[in-house]
PDB file of C-alpha atoms in Angstrom:
ATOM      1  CA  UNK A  14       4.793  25.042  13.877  1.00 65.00           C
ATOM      2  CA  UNK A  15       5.088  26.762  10.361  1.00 65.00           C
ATOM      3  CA  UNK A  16       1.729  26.235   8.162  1.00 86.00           C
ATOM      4  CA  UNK A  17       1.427  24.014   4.850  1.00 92.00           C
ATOM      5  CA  UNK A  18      -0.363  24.853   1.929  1.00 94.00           C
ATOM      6  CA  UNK A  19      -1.611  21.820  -0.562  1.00 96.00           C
ATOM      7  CA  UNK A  20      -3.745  21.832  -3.582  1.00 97.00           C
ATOM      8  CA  UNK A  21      -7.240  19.910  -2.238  1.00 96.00           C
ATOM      9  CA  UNK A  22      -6.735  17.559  -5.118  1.00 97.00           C
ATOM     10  CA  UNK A  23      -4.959  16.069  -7.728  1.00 97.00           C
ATOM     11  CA  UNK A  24      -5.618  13.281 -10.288  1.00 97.00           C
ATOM     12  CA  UNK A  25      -2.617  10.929 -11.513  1.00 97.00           C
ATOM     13  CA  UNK A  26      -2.854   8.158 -14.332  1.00 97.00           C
ATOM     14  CA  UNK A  27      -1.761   4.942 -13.106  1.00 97.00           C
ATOM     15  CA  UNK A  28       2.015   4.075 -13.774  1.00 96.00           C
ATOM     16  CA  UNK A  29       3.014   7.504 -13.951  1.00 96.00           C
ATOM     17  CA  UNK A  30       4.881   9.233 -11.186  1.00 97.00           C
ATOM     18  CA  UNK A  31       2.385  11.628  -8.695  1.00 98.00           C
ATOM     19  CA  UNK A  32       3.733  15.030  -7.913  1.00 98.00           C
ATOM     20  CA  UNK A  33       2.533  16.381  -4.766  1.00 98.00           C
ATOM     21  CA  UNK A  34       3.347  19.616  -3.987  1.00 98.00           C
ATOM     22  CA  UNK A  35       3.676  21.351  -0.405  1.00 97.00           C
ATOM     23  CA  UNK A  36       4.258  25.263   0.407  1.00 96.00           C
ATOM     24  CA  UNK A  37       5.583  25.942   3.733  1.00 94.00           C
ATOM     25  CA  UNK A  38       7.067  29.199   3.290  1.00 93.00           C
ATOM     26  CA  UNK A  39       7.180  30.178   6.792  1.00 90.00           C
ATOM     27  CA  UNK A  40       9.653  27.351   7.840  1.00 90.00           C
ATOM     28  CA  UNK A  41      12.489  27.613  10.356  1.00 85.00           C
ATOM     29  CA  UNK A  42      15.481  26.186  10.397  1.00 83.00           C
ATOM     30  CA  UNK A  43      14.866  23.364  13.070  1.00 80.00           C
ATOM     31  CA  UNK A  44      12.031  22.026  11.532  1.00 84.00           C
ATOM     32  CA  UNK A  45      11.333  18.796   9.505  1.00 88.00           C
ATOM     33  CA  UNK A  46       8.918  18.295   6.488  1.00 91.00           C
ATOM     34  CA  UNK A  47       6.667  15.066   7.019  1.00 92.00           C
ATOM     35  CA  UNK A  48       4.247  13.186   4.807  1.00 95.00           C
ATOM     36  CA  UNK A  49       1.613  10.811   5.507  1.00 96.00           C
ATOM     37  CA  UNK A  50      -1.042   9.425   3.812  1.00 97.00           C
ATOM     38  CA  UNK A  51      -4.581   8.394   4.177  1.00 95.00           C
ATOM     39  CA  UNK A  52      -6.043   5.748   2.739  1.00 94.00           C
ATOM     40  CA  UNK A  53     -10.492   5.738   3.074  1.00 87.00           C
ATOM     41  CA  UNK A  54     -11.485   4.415   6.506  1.00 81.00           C
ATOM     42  CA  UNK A  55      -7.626   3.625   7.704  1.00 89.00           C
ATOM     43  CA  UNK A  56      -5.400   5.654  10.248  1.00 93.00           C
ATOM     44  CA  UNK A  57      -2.540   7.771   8.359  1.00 95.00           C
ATOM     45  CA  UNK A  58       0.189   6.015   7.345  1.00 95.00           C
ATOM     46  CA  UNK A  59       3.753   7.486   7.813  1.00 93.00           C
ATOM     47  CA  UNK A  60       5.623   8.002   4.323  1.00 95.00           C
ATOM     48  CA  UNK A  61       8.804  10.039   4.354  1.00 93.00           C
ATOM     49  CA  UNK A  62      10.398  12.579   6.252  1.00 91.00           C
ATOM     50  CA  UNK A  63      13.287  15.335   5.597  1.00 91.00           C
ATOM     51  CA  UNK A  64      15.135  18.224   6.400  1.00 89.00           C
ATOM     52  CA  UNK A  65      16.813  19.931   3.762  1.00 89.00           C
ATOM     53  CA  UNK A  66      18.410  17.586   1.858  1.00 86.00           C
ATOM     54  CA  UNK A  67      16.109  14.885  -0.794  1.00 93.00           C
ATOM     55  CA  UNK A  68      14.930  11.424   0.869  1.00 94.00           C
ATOM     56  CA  UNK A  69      14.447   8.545  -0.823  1.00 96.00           C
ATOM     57  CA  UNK A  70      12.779   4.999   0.527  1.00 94.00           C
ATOM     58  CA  UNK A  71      10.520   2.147  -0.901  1.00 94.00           C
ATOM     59  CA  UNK A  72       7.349   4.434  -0.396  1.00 94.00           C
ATOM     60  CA  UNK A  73       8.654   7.913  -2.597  1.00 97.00           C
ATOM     61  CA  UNK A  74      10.762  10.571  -2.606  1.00 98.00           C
ATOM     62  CA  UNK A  75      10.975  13.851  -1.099  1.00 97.00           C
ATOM     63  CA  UNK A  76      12.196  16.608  -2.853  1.00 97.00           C
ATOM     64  CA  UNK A  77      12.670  20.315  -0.857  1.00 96.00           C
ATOM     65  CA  UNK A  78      14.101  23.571  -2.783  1.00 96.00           C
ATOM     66  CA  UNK A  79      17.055  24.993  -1.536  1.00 94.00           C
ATOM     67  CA  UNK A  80      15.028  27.667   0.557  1.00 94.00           C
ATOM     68  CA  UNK A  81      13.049  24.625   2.169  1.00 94.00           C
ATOM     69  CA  UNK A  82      10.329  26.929   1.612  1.00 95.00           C
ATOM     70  CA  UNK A  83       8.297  24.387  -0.744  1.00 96.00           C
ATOM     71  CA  UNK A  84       8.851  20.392  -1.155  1.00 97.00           C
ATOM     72  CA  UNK A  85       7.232  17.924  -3.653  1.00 98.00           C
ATOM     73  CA  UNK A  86       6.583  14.279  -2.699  1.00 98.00           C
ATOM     74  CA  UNK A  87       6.773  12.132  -5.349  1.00 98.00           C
ATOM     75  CA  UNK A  88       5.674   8.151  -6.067  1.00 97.00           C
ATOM     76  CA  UNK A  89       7.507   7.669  -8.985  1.00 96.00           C
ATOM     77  CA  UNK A  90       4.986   4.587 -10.771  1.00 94.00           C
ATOM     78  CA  UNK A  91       1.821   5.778  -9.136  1.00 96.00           C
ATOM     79  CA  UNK A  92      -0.512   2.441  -8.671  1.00 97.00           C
ATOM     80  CA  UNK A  93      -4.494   2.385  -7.855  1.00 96.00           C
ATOM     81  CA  UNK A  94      -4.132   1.474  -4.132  1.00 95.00           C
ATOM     82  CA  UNK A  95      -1.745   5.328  -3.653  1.00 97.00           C
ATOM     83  CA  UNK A  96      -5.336   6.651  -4.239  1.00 97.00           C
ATOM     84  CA  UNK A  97      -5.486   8.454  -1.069  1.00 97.00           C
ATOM     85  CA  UNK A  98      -5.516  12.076   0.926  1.00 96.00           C
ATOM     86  CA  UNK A  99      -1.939  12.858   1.345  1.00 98.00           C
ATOM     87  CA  UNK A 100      -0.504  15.326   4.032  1.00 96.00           C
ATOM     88  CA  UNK A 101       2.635  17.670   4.333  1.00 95.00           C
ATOM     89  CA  UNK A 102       3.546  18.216   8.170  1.00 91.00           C
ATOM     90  CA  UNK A 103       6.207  20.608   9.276  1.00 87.00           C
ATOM     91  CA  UNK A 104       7.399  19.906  12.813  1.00 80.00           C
ATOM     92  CA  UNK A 105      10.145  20.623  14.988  1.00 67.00           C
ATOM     93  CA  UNK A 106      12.077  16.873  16.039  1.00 57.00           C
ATOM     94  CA  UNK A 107      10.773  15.572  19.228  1.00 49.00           C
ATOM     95  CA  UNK A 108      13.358  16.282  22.192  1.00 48.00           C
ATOM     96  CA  UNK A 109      14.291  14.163  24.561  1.00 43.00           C
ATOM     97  CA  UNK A 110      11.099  13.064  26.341  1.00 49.00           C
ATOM     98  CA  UNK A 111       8.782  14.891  24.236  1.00 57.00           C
ATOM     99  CA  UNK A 112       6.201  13.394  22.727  1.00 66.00           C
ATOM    100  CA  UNK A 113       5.511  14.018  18.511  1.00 69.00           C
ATOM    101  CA  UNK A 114       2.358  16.907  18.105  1.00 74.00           C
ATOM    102  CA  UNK A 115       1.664  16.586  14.657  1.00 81.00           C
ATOM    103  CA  UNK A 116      -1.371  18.564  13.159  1.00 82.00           C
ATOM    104  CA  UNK A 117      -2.607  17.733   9.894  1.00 87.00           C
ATOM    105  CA  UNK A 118      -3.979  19.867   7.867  1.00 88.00           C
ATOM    106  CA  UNK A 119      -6.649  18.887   5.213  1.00 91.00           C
ATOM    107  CA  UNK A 120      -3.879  17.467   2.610  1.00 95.00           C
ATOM    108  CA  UNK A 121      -3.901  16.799  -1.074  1.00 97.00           C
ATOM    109  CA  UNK A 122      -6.981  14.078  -2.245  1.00 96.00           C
ATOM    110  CA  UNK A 123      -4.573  12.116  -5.043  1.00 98.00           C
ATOM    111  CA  UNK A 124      -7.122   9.961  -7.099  1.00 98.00           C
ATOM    112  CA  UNK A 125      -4.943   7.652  -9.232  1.00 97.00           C
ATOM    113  CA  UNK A 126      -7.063   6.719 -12.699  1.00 96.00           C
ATOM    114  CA  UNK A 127      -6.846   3.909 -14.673  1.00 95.00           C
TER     115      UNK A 127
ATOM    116  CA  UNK B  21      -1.058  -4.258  10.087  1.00 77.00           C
ATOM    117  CA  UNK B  22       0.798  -1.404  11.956  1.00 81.00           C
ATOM    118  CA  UNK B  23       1.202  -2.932  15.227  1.00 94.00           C
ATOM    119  CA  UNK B  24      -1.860  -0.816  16.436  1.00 97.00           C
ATOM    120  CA  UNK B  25      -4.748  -2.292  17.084  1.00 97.00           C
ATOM    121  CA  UNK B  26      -8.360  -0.368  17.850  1.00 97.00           C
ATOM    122  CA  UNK B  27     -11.561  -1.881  19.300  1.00 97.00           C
ATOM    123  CA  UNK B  28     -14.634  -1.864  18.653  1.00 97.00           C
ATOM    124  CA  UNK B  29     -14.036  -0.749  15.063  1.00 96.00           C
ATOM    125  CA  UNK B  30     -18.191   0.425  14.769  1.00 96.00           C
ATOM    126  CA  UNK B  31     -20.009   1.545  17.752  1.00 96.00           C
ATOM    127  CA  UNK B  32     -23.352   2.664  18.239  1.00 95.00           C
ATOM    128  CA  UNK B  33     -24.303   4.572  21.060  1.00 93.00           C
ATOM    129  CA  UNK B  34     -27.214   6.934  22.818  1.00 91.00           C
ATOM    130  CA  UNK B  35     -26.256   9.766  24.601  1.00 89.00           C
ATOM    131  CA  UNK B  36     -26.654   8.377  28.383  1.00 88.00           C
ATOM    132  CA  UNK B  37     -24.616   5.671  26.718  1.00 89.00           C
ATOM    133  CA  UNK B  38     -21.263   4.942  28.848  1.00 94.00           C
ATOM    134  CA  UNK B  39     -18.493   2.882  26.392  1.00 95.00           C
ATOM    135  CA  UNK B  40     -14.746   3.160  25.919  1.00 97.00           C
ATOM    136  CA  UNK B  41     -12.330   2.519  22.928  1.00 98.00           C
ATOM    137  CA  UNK B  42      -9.506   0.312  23.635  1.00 98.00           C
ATOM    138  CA  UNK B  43      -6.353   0.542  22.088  1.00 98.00           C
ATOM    139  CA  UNK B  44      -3.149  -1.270  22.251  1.00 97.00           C
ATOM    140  CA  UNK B  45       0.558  -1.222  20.515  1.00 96.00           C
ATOM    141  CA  UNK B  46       2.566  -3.912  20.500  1.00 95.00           C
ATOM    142  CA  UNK B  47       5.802  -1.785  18.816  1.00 93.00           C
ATOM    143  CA  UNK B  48       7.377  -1.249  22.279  1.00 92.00           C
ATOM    144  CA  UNK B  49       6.595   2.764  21.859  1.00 90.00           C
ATOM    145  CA  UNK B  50       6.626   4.972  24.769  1.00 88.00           C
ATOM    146  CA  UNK B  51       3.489   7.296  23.622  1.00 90.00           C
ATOM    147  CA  UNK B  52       0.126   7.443  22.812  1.00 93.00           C
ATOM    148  CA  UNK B  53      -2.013   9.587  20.916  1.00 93.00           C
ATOM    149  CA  UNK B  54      -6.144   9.877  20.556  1.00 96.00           C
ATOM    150  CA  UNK B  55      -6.935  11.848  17.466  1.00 95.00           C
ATOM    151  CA  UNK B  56     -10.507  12.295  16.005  1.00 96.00           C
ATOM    152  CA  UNK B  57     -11.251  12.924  12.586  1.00 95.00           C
ATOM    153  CA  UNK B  58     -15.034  14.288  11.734  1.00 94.00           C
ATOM    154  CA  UNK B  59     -16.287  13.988   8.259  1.00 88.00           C
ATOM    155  CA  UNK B  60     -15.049  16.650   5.802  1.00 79.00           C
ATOM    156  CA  UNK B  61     -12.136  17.969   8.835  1.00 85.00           C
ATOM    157  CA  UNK B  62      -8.846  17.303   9.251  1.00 88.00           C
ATOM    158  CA  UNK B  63      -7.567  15.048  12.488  1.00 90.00           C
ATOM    159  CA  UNK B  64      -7.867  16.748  15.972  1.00 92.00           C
ATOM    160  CA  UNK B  65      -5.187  16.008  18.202  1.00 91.00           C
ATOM    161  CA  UNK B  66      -6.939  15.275  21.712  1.00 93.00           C
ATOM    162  CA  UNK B  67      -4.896  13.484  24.024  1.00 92.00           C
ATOM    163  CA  UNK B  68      -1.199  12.770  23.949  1.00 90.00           C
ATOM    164  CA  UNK B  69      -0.104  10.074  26.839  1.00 91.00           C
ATOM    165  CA  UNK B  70       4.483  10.666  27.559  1.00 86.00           C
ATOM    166  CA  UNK B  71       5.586   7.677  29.836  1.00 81.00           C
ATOM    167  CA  UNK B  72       1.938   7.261  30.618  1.00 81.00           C
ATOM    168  CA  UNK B  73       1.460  11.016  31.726  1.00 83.00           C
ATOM    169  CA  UNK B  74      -0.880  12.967  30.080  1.00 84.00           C
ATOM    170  CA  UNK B  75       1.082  15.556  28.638  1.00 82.00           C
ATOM    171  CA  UNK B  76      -1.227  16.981  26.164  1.00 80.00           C
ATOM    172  CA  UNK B  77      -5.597  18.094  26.418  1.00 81.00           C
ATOM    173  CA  UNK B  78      -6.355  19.723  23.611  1.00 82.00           C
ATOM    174  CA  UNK B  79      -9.323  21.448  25.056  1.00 86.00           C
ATOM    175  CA  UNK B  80     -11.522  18.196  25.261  1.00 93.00           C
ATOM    176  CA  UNK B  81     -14.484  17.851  26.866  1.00 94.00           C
ATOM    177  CA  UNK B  82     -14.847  15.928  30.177  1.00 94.00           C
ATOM    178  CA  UNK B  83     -17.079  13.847  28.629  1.00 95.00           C
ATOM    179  CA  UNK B  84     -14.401  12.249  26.948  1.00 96.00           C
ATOM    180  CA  UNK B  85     -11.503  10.318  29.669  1.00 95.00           C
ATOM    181  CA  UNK B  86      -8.374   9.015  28.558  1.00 95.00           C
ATOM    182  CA  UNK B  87      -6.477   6.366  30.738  1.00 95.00           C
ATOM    183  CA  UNK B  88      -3.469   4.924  29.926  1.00 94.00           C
ATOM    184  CA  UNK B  89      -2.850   2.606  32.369  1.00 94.00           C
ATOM    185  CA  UNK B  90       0.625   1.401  31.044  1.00 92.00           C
ATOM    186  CA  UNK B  91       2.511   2.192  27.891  1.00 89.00           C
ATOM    187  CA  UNK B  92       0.914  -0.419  25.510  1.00 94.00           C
ATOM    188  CA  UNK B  93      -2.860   0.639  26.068  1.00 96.00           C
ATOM    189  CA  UNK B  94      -4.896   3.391  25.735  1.00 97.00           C
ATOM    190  CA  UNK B  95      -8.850   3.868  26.288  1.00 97.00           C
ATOM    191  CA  UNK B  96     -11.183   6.555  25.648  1.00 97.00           C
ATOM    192  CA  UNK B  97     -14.334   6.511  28.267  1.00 97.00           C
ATOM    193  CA  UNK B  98     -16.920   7.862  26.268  1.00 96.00           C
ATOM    194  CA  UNK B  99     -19.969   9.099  28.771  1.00 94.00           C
ATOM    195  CA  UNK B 100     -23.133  11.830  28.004  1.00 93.00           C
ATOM    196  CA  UNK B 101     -22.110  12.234  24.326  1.00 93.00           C
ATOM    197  CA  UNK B 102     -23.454  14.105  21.725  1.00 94.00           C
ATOM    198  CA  UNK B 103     -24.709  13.542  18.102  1.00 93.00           C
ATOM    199  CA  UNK B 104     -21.608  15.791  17.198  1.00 93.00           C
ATOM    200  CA  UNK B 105     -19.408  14.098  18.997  1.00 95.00           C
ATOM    201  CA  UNK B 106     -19.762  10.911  15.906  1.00 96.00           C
ATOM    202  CA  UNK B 107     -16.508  10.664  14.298  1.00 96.00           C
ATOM    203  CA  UNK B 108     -13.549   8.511  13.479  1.00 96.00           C
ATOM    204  CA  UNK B 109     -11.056   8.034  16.597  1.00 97.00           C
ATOM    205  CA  UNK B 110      -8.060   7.236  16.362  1.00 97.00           C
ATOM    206  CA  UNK B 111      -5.244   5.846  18.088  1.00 97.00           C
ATOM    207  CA  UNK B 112      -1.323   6.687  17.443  1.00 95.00           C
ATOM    208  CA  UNK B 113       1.754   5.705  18.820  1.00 93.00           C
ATOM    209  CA  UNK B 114       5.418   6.936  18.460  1.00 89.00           C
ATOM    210  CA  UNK B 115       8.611   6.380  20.437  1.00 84.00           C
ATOM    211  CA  UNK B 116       9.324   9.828  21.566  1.00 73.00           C
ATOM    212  CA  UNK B 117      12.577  11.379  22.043  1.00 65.00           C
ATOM    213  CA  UNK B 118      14.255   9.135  19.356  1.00 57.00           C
ATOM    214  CA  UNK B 119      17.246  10.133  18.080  1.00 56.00           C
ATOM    215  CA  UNK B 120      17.264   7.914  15.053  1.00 53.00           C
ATOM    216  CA  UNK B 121      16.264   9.072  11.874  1.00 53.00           C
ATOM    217  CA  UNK B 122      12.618   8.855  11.528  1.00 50.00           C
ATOM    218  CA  UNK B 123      12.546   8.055  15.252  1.00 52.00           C
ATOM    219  CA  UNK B 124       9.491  10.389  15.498  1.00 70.00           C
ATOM    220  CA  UNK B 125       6.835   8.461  12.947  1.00 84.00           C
ATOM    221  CA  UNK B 126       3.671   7.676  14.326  1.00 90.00           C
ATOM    222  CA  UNK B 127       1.723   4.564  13.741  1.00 93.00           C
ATOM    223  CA  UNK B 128      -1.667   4.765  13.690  1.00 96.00           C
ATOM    224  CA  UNK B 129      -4.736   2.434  14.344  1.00 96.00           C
ATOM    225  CA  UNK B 130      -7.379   1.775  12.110  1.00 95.00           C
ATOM    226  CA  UNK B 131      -9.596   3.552  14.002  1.00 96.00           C
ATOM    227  CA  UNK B 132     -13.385   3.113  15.477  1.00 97.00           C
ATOM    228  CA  UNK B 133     -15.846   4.631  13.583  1.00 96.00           C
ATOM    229  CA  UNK B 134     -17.834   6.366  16.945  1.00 96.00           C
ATOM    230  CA  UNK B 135     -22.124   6.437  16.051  1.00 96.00           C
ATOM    231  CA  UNK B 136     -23.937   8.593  18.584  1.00 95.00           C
ATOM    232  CA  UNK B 137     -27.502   8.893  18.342  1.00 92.00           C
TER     233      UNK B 137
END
């Protein structure tokens, strides 16, 4: 699985959108770009995924450059509780009967101030 | 509340201690996961439970068992531990092989916060 690079940390005033970005230069064509998010003392918590085109849910949006070899996640009115260490995953899709492997790496800490 | 649920969330334990961690989906997914996450590192993939066959040891120690005795529930036997072994542990589950769109998110527990003195 290609390798992620994030910043260790970012700081975001609240109501304004959080720009996260992620590196994965060394991405091949069958692979998907994840996020997920960690919030203190909880299990990660599944945000958005793509491929190569921009995703959009109730959670952010994903944004990955034409060369897929960097994306940006993005929570457009950033609010205390995203305060959290956020992670960029690139993974091939699960085949048929195979289980998802996903390593995390040690992600972006995003502290949103007031 | 994911639909995962861990127990005990805190445990103590000395090292001729024998426990286990329970865990338990109720999402209808056909895989399990045990991660652990020490302080300051990034989650460890340990065990990863297909159809309830272990399809996945990430070089773990014997002293840690997995059993997954069906596809809802996972444990952890935890037996001759070490002080390093303290840590968060965590519980996933996915339903693998999807072919829906997002088909592959996992859903993790909240995790038990593992003391070993």
């Amino acid at each position: 699985d290609a390798k992620t690079t994030q910043p260790p940390s970012m700081d975001c005033a609240e109501g304004r959108a959080a720009n996260l970005p992620c590196n994965h230069s060394t991405i091949s064509g069958n692979e998907y770009v994840y996020w997920y998010r960690q919030i203190h003392s909880q299990g990660p918590q599944y945000i958005i995924h793509g491929l190569k085109n921009n995703e959009t849910n109730e959670m952010a949006s994903l944004i990955i450059t034409e060369d897929r070899k960097s994306s940006t996640l993005i929570l457009p009115h950033a609010t205390l509780r995203d305060t959290a260490v956020y992670y960029c995953i690139v993974r091939v899709r699960g085949r048929i009967q195979g289980a998802q492997k996903l390593v995390f790496g040690q992600g972006t800490r995003l502290t949103i101030n007031p | 509340e994911t639909g995962v649920t861990q127990t005990p969330r805190h445990l103590v334990m000395g090292m001729t201690n024998k426990k286990s961690l329970k865990c338990e989906q109720h999402l209808g997914h056909n895989a399990m996961y045990w991660y652990k996450q020490s302080a300051k590192k990034p989650l460890e993939l340990m065990f990863v439970y297909n159809f309830k066959e272990q399809t996945e040891n990430n070089s773990v120690p014997s002293r840690f068992s997995p059993e997954c005795p069906n596809s809802s529930h996972l444990f952890l036997h935890l037996h001759t531990l070490q002080p390093e072994d303290s840590a968060l542990y965590l519980c996933a589950s996915s339903q693998a092989g999807s072919g829906a769109p997002g088909g592959e998110k996992l859903f993790f527990g909240s995790g038990t916060q593992l003391s070993v003195l």
